[in-house]
């Protein structure tokens, strides 16, 4: 209740009492005049208005009833005056009593709230109330309203509002989300950024190593650093580490499409450093997890691009490689250039101008299928695109060779 409302309540009550008092004064004046004009009517008793008077005359029945009601009304007014005096004397201390009771309840709830383990362990951003604001709150608690009456509820409402504002300002900070956002930015950065991303993830692995979003990004970081490394030993080391982490990510959460995707990529990378037997084995693993990634996330262009690369590589297998696959697995992997083309076109359908490399492989597929006109169009589409990665730089070299052979 606001301070003005409290004044209206008290002053209204006093006005009511004053009105009743004026009515009583008026009644007493009328009664005195009546006594003066009819002295024989009022002889022995003021409490029994219907008694027979000394001269033997009586008051009419209707007037007796009115007098009885007025006597009762005067008694009620007298009692109401006493109650208003008591209320007026109690008001200055009422606010303090209400505030003390409220603080006692808030203290008990606050103790239980502070004991909550979630509030102790979850990092939060919180705006601290300034000392000036708090001193202003205390001064308002001690202030008196006009007329000497305290506003009993105003300050407690301010305290409740302050507590509510502080709770609304508390914003939980997800440390993992902040970390992953930073890692995603580093993934798209320079060579130094990529190496920093891998180092940061390795440092945080003990804390977040049981999270699939963290694990597949760690796998991706190993791939990034593999690509920017120069020595064969360093490349192979990052490829082996990334494959192990990718397998861990897949086993931890088999429903995460990115985990399957990056594990498949690391298996493909390891094929560069293995024997023919392991290369073919990794090829089967690559296809299995890439199919799973597409099943879980069918609108990811990267998965279709990788599947197109796999199909094109299988279509180019040598006789010896197919023979080894037949010996080890009963049947070699099968895919055609047409299968590869279908996947590369799917990439363009989902995301037009996906990459220079995708255009180059589209040109190679059309060339191998004898459709040189379409192959030239793909080369023309790829030529103005910038090279944003080492893969694009390698694709540019192939593009130059294709353009020369196709007369573009």
C-alpha positions as a printed NumPy array, in Angstrom:
array([[  0.   ,   0.   ,   0.   ],
       [  1.348,   3.464,  -0.927],
       [  1.888,   6.258,   1.573],
       [ -0.965,   8.387,   0.122],
       [ -3.369,   5.416,   0.439],
       [ -2.482,   5.075,   4.126],
       [ -3.267,   8.764,   4.693],
       [ -6.629,   8.446,   2.971],
       [ -7.511,   5.424,   5.133],
       [ -6.676,   7.21 ,   8.438],
       [ -8.123,  10.597,   7.527],
       [-11.27 ,   8.948,   6.186],
       [-11.763,   7.132,   9.447],
       [-11.258,  10.368,  11.398],
       [-13.715,  12.196,   9.138],
       [-16.301,   9.477,   9.811],
       [-15.829,   9.882,  13.542],
       [-16.123,  13.666,  13.258],
       [-19.358,  13.333,  11.326],
       [-20.853,  11.026,  13.926],
       [-19.687,  13.409,  16.677],
       [-21.463,  16.337,  15.009],
       [-24.608,  14.287,  14.776],
       [-24.418,  13.573,  18.489],
       [-23.87 ,  17.265,  19.353],
       [-26.887,  18.159,  17.276],
       [-28.951,  15.509,  19.036],
       [-27.877,  16.785,  22.448],
       [-28.88 ,  20.363,  21.486],
       [-32.323,  19.187,  20.414],
       [-32.66 ,  17.156,  23.582],
       [-31.805,  20.205,  25.74 ],
       [-34.421,  22.341,  24.011],
       [-36.951,  19.585,  24.495],
       [-36.153,  19.434,  28.2  ],
       [-36.603,  23.181,  28.498],
       [-40.   ,  23.173,  26.775],
       [-41.247,  19.984,  28.417],
       [-39.579,  19.901,  31.854],
       [-42.125,  17.501,  33.225],
       [-41.197,  14.927,  30.586],
       [-37.669,  14.509,  31.91 ],
       [-37.75 ,  13.804,  35.575],
       [-36.119,  10.774,  37.064],
       [-34.032,   8.739,  34.554],
       [-32.04 ,   9.356,  31.369],
       [-31.565,   5.634,  30.747],
       [-35.289,   4.755,  30.704],
       [-36.855,   7.073,  28.145],
       [-40.166,   5.263,  28.265],
       [-40.787,   5.624,  32.037],
       [-43.798,   7.485,  33.395],
       [-42.793,  10.968,  34.582],
       [-43.599,  12.691,  37.949],
       [-46.591,  14.588,  36.711],
       [-48.149,  11.393,  35.409],
       [-47.686,  12.209,  31.731],
       [-45.787,   9.768,  29.304],
       [-43.744,  10.177,  26.106],
       [-45.396,   8.818,  22.973],
       [-44.249,   5.33 ,  21.905],
       [-42.539,   6.466,  18.641],
       [-40.421,   9.06 ,  20.436],
       [-39.418,   6.503,  23.059],
       [-38.009,   4.211,  20.322],
       [-36.079,   7.103,  18.717],
       [-34.597,   8.112,  22.049],
       [-33.505,   4.546,  22.759],
       [-31.734,   4.268,  19.416],
       [-30.008,   7.629,  19.878],
       [-28.81 ,   6.61 ,  23.329],
       [-27.342,   3.385,  21.846],
       [-25.74 ,   5.362,  19.017],
       [-24.066,   7.736,  21.493],
       [-22.659,   4.752,  23.369],
       [-21.217,   3.285,  20.128],
       [-19.69 ,   6.643,  19.189],
       [-18.038,   6.888,  22.593],
       [-16.558,   3.373,  22.178],
       [-15.421,   4.16 ,  18.598],
       [-13.595,   7.278,  19.841],
       [-11.716,   5.165,  22.377],
       [-10.761,   2.612,  19.67 ],
       [ -9.534,   5.363,  17.328],
       [ -7.341,   6.776,  20.081],
       [ -5.856,   3.302,  20.619],
       [ -5.314,   2.862,  16.862],
       [ -3.607,   6.246,  16.595],
       [ -1.201,   5.386,  19.394],
       [ -0.441,   1.948,  17.852],
       [  0.259,   3.108,  14.258],
       [  3.809,   4.461,  14.902],
       [  4.958,   1.01 ,  16.079],
       [  2.938,  -1.095,  13.618],
       [  5.37 ,  -0.601,  10.722],
       [  8.34 ,  -1.763,  12.782],
       [  6.47 ,  -4.889,  13.858],
       [  5.502,  -5.778,  10.272],
       [  9.053,  -5.14 ,   8.997],
       [ 10.648,  -7.282,  11.709],
       [  8.293, -10.168,  10.934],
       [  8.976,  -9.873,   7.194],
       [ 12.745,  -9.79 ,   7.722],
       [ 12.573, -12.855,   9.919],
       [ 10.784, -14.8  ,   7.164],
       [ 13.148, -13.466,   4.463],
       [ 16.171, -14.437,   6.553],
       [ 14.962, -18.02 ,   6.89 ],
       [ 14.238, -18.283,   3.173],
       [ 17.533, -16.582,   2.275],
       [ 19.493, -19.057,   4.396],
       [ 17.91 , -21.991,   2.604],
       [ 18.456, -20.236,  -0.733],
       [ 22.134, -19.637,  -0.036],
       [ 22.582, -23.25 ,   1.006],
       [ 21.492, -24.469,  -2.429],
       [ 24.418, -26.255,  -4.127],
       [ 23.352, -25.01 ,  -7.558],
       [ 23.81 , -21.404,  -6.549],
       [ 27.265, -22.175,  -5.201],
       [ 28.509, -24.112,  -8.199],
       [ 26.906, -22.322, -11.149],
       [ 28.898, -19.276, -12.327],
       [ 26.676, -16.186, -12.649],
       [ 26.798, -12.639, -13.881],
       [ 25.141, -10.397, -11.285],
       [ 24.782,  -6.641, -11.015],
       [ 25.642,  -5.632,  -7.45 ],
       [ 23.463,  -3.016,  -5.752],
       [ 25.453,   0.089,  -4.856],
       [ 25.967,   1.253,  -1.277],
       [ 24.134,   4.479,  -2.064],
       [ 21.003,   2.62 ,  -3.186],
       [ 21.044,   0.464,  -0.066],
       [ 21.487,   3.498,   2.26 ],
       [ 18.59 ,   5.17 ,   0.443],
       [ 16.424,   2.126,   1.11 ],
       [ 17.252,   2.263,   4.833],
       [ 16.514,   5.993,   5.05 ],
       [ 13.092,   5.47 ,   3.463],
       [ 12.333,   2.872,   6.121],
       [ 12.854,   5.465,   8.888],
       [ 10.86 ,   8.259,   7.247],
       [  7.441,   9.283,   8.579],
       [  4.476,  10.246,   6.443],
       [  2.595,  13.529,   6.892],
       [  0.408,  13.788,   9.992],
       [  2.71 ,  11.619,  12.12 ],
       [  1.55 ,   8.251,  10.705],
       [  3.961,   5.58 ,   9.401],
       [  3.348,   3.821,   6.088],
       [  3.458,   0.211,   7.172],
       [  3.775,  -1.546,   3.786],
       [  5.672,   0.83 ,   1.498],
       [  9.234,  -0.12 ,   2.488],
       [  8.575,  -3.86 ,   2.633],
       [  7.243,  -3.674,  -0.924],
       [ 10.431,  -1.84 ,  -1.962],
       [ 12.551,  -4.573,  -0.381],
       [ 10.549,  -7.265,  -2.203],
       [ 10.955,  -5.394,  -5.505],
       [ 14.714,  -5.051,  -4.928],
       [ 15.073,  -8.794,  -4.284],
       [ 13.012,  -9.558,  -7.396],
       [ 15.162,  -7.253,  -9.556],
       [ 18.357,  -8.92 ,  -8.308],
       [ 17.   , -12.381,  -9.094],
       [ 15.992, -11.273, -12.608],
       [ 19.441,  -9.793, -13.205],
       [ 21.175, -13.08 , -12.382],
       [ 22.125, -14.636, -15.716],
       [ 23.657, -18.122, -15.65 ],
       [ 26.887, -18.285, -17.604],
       [ 27.495, -21.58 , -19.373],
       [ 31.274, -21.922, -19.372],
       [ 31.176, -24.714, -21.966],
       [ 29.053, -22.648, -24.388],
       [ 31.491, -19.744, -24.147],
       [ 34.394, -22.111, -24.791],
       [ 32.758, -23.755, -27.821],
       [ 31.866, -20.383, -29.325],
       [ 35.485, -19.328, -29.029],
       [ 36.678, -22.605, -30.589],
       [ 34.327, -22.183, -33.56 ],
       [ 35.805, -18.746, -34.202],
       [ 39.362, -20.095, -34.022],
       [ 38.409, -22.902, -36.448],
       [ 37.744, -20.291, -39.14 ],
       [ 40.89 , -18.315, -38.371],
       [ 44.549, -18.45 , -39.34 ],
       [ 47.038, -21.235, -38.815],
       [ 47.954, -19.742, -35.431],
       [ 44.25 , -19.651, -34.497],
       [ 43.796, -23.301, -35.395],
       [ 46.756, -24.377, -33.284],
       [ 45.498, -22.251, -30.396],
       [ 42.09 , -23.892, -30.69 ],
       [ 43.594, -27.369, -30.393],
       [ 45.729, -26.372, -27.394],
       [ 42.747, -24.811, -25.59 ],
       [ 40.629, -27.912, -26.143],
       [ 43.369, -30.233, -24.908],
       [ 43.738, -28.111, -21.763],
       [ 39.988, -28.302, -21.084],
       [ 39.58 , -31.976, -21.936],
       [ 39.716, -33.125, -18.311],
       [ 36.785, -30.864, -17.424],
       [ 34.595, -31.278, -20.521],
       [ 35.79 , -34.585, -21.972],
       [ 32.408, -36.198, -21.302],
       [ 30.524, -33.915, -23.676],
       [ 29.942, -34.896, -27.324],
       [ 29.914, -31.288, -28.592],
       [ 33.341, -30.828, -27.023],
       [ 34.706, -34.135, -28.334],
       [ 33.763, -33.694, -31.975],
       [ 35.265, -30.205, -31.956],
       [ 38.46 , -31.657, -30.532],
       [ 38.444, -34.161, -33.407],
       [ 37.93 , -31.305, -35.856],
       [ 40.778, -29.325, -34.275],
       [ 43.131, -32.28 , -34.83 ],
       [ 42.081, -32.262, -38.481],
       [ 42.69 , -28.505, -38.738],
       [ 46.197, -28.73 , -37.319],
       [ 46.93 , -31.766, -39.507],
       [ 46.106, -29.68 , -42.565],
       [ 48.356, -26.76 , -41.568],
       [ 51.282, -28.939, -40.469],
       [ 54.253, -29.394, -42.794],
       [ 56.171, -32.438, -41.578],
       [ 54.866, -35.945, -42.243],
       [ 55.517, -37.005, -38.647],
       [ 53.435, -34.163, -37.228],
       [ 50.632, -34.775, -39.714],
       [ 50.486, -38.464, -38.904],
       [ 50.538, -37.774, -35.146],
       [ 47.544, -35.426, -35.382],
       [ 45.723, -37.851, -37.676],
       [ 46.152, -40.737, -35.205],
       [ 45.103, -38.571, -32.243],
       [ 42.083, -37.236, -34.093],
       [ 40.92 , -40.708, -35.106],
       [ 41.097, -41.967, -31.508],
       [ 39.177, -38.968, -30.187],
       [ 36.635, -39.293, -33.013],
       [ 36.011, -42.928, -32.111],
       [ 35.576, -41.902, -28.475],
       [ 33.045, -39.223, -29.494],
       [ 30.994, -41.682, -31.55 ],
       [ 30.912, -44.239, -28.747],
       [ 29.983, -41.589, -26.188],
       [ 27.019, -40.258, -28.193],
       [ 25.981, -42.365, -31.219],
       [ 23.204, -39.879, -32.084],
       [ 25.507, -36.909, -32.752],
       [ 25.812, -36.359, -36.511],
       [ 28.963, -34.219, -36.223],
       [ 30.752, -36.941, -34.245],
       [ 30.133, -39.467, -37.041],
       [ 31.094, -36.924, -39.683],
       [ 34.455, -35.943, -38.195],
       [ 35.324, -39.499, -37.234],
       [ 34.764, -40.456, -40.876],
       [ 37.022, -37.581, -41.969],
       [ 39.833, -38.725, -39.675],
       [ 39.522, -42.28 , -41.021],
       [ 39.901, -40.871, -44.522],
       [ 42.956, -38.868, -43.474],
       [ 44.589, -41.911, -41.88 ],
       [ 44.358, -43.679, -45.233],
       [ 47.236, -41.464, -46.394],
       [ 49.601, -43.036, -43.827],
       [ 48.473, -46.704, -43.811],
       [ 49.055, -49.805, -45.852],
       [ 46.658, -50.805, -48.618],
       [ 44.927, -53.181, -46.211],
       [ 44.261, -50.476, -43.634],
       [ 43.336, -47.968, -46.299],
       [ 40.56 , -50.218, -47.531],
       [ 39.457, -50.947, -43.964],
       [ 39.311, -47.25 , -43.184],
       [ 37.337, -46.76 , -46.38 ],
       [ 34.599, -49.065, -45.113],
       [ 34.562, -47.269, -41.748],
       [ 34.46 , -43.925, -43.532],
       [ 31.374, -44.9  , -45.557],
       [ 29.569, -46.414, -42.572],
       [ 29.841, -43.322, -40.388],
       [ 29.222, -40.895, -43.211],
       [ 25.934, -42.647, -44.002],
       [ 25.03 , -42.369, -40.318],
       [ 25.843, -38.648, -40.298],
       [ 23.582, -38.071, -43.325],
       [ 20.81 , -40.069, -41.654],
       [ 21.04 , -37.933, -38.506],
       [ 21.508, -34.594, -40.32 ],
       [ 20.32 , -34.891, -43.934],
       [ 20.763, -31.2  , -44.864],
       [ 24.498, -30.884, -44.142],
       [ 26.301, -30.195, -47.454],
       [ 29.685, -31.275, -46.062],
       [ 28.494, -34.862, -45.623],
       [ 27.328, -35.106, -49.248],
       [ 30.582, -33.552, -50.447],
       [ 32.574, -36.145, -48.495],
       [ 30.383, -38.962, -49.782],
       [ 30.935, -37.701, -53.323],
       [ 34.689, -37.752, -52.726],
       [ 34.421, -41.332, -51.416],
       [ 32.4  , -42.482, -54.418],
       [ 34.831, -40.85 , -56.833],
       [ 37.822, -42.442, -55.056],
       [ 36.2  , -45.894, -55.11 ],
       [ 35.44 , -45.486, -58.802],
       [ 39.174, -44.835, -59.359],
       [ 40.426, -47.898, -57.381],
       [ 43.144, -49.894, -59.109],
       [ 42.835, -53.576, -59.903],
       [ 45.247, -54.43 , -57.047],
       [ 43.236, -52.448, -54.515],
       [ 40.001, -54.133, -55.556],
       [ 41.681, -57.539, -55.328],
       [ 42.899, -56.844, -51.775],
       [ 39.424, -55.671, -50.787],
       [ 37.87 , -58.819, -52.16 ],
       [ 40.376, -60.964, -50.249],
       [ 39.884, -59.158, -46.926],
       [ 36.189, -58.353, -46.94 ],
       [ 34.629, -60.715, -49.447],
       [ 33.675, -57.919, -51.835],
       [ 35.281, -54.599, -52.737],
       [ 33.421, -51.316, -52.104],
       [ 31.344, -50.314, -55.09 ],
       [ 30.608, -46.841, -56.411],
       [ 30.597, -45.145, -59.793],
       [ 31.375, -41.692, -61.153],
       [ 27.621, -41.198, -61.566],
       [ 27.188, -41.814, -57.813],
       [ 29.863, -39.226, -57.095],
       [ 28.213, -36.705, -59.444],
       [ 24.858, -37.198, -57.721],
       [ 26.342, -36.296, -54.338],
       [ 28.247, -33.262, -55.631],
       [ 25.036, -31.955, -57.223],
       [ 23.253, -32.487, -53.914],
       [ 25.803, -30.187, -52.304],
       [ 24.946, -27.434, -54.801],
       [ 21.243, -28.028, -54.223],
       [ 21.59 , -27.545, -50.45 ],
       [ 24.113, -24.688, -50.644],
       [ 24.864, -23.127, -54.06 ],
       [ 28.513, -22.153, -54.625],
       [ 29.52 , -24.312, -51.676],
       [ 33.228, -24.366, -52.557],
       [ 35.762, -24.18 , -55.36 ],
       [ 36.664, -27.824, -54.689],
       [ 33.082, -29.017, -55.228],
       [ 32.988, -27.295, -58.632],
       [ 36.286, -28.923, -59.582],
       [ 34.97 , -32.397, -58.771],
       [ 31.771, -31.685, -60.69 ],
       [ 33.955, -30.79 , -63.677],
       [ 35.996, -33.975, -63.276],
       [ 32.857, -36.128, -63.103],
       [ 31.379, -34.555, -66.237],
       [ 34.732, -34.906, -68.019],
       [ 34.982, -38.612, -67.114],
       [ 31.405, -39.124, -68.34 ],
       [ 32.227, -37.448, -71.667],
       [ 30.073, -34.357, -71.033],
       [ 32.744, -31.749, -71.769],
       [ 30.288, -28.883, -72.222],
       [ 29.019, -29.218, -68.661],
       [ 32.573, -29.745, -67.446],
       [ 33.569, -26.374, -68.979],
       [ 30.632, -24.658, -67.237],
       [ 31.793, -26.006, -63.88 ],
       [ 35.314, -24.755, -64.549],
       [ 33.971, -21.315, -65.44 ],
       [ 31.941, -21.264, -62.217],
       [ 34.984, -22.237, -60.13 ],
       [ 37.494, -19.783, -61.622],
       [ 36.265, -16.542, -59.955],
       [ 35.941, -18.136, -56.499],
       [ 38.603, -17.322, -53.936],
       [ 40.803, -19.995, -52.379],
       [ 40.1  , -19.891, -48.653],
       [ 41.839, -23.11 , -47.589],
       [ 44.719, -25.348, -48.539],
       [ 42.2  , -27.709, -50.096],
       [ 41.005, -24.858, -52.311],
       [ 44.608, -24.078, -53.239],
       [ 45.086, -27.702, -54.318],
       [ 41.787, -27.518, -56.195],
       [ 43.012, -24.42 , -58.04 ],
       [ 45.948, -26.394, -59.419],
       [ 43.587, -29.109, -60.671],
       [ 41.303, -26.431, -62.076],
       [ 44.149, -24.914, -64.088],
       [ 44.943, -28.351, -65.53 ],
       [ 41.259, -29.008, -66.328],
       [ 40.807, -25.649, -67.99 ],
       [ 43.832, -26.314, -70.187],
       [ 42.653, -29.786, -71.183],
       [ 39.079, -28.658, -71.828],
       [ 40.081, -25.497, -73.687],
       [ 38.464, -23.096, -71.199]])
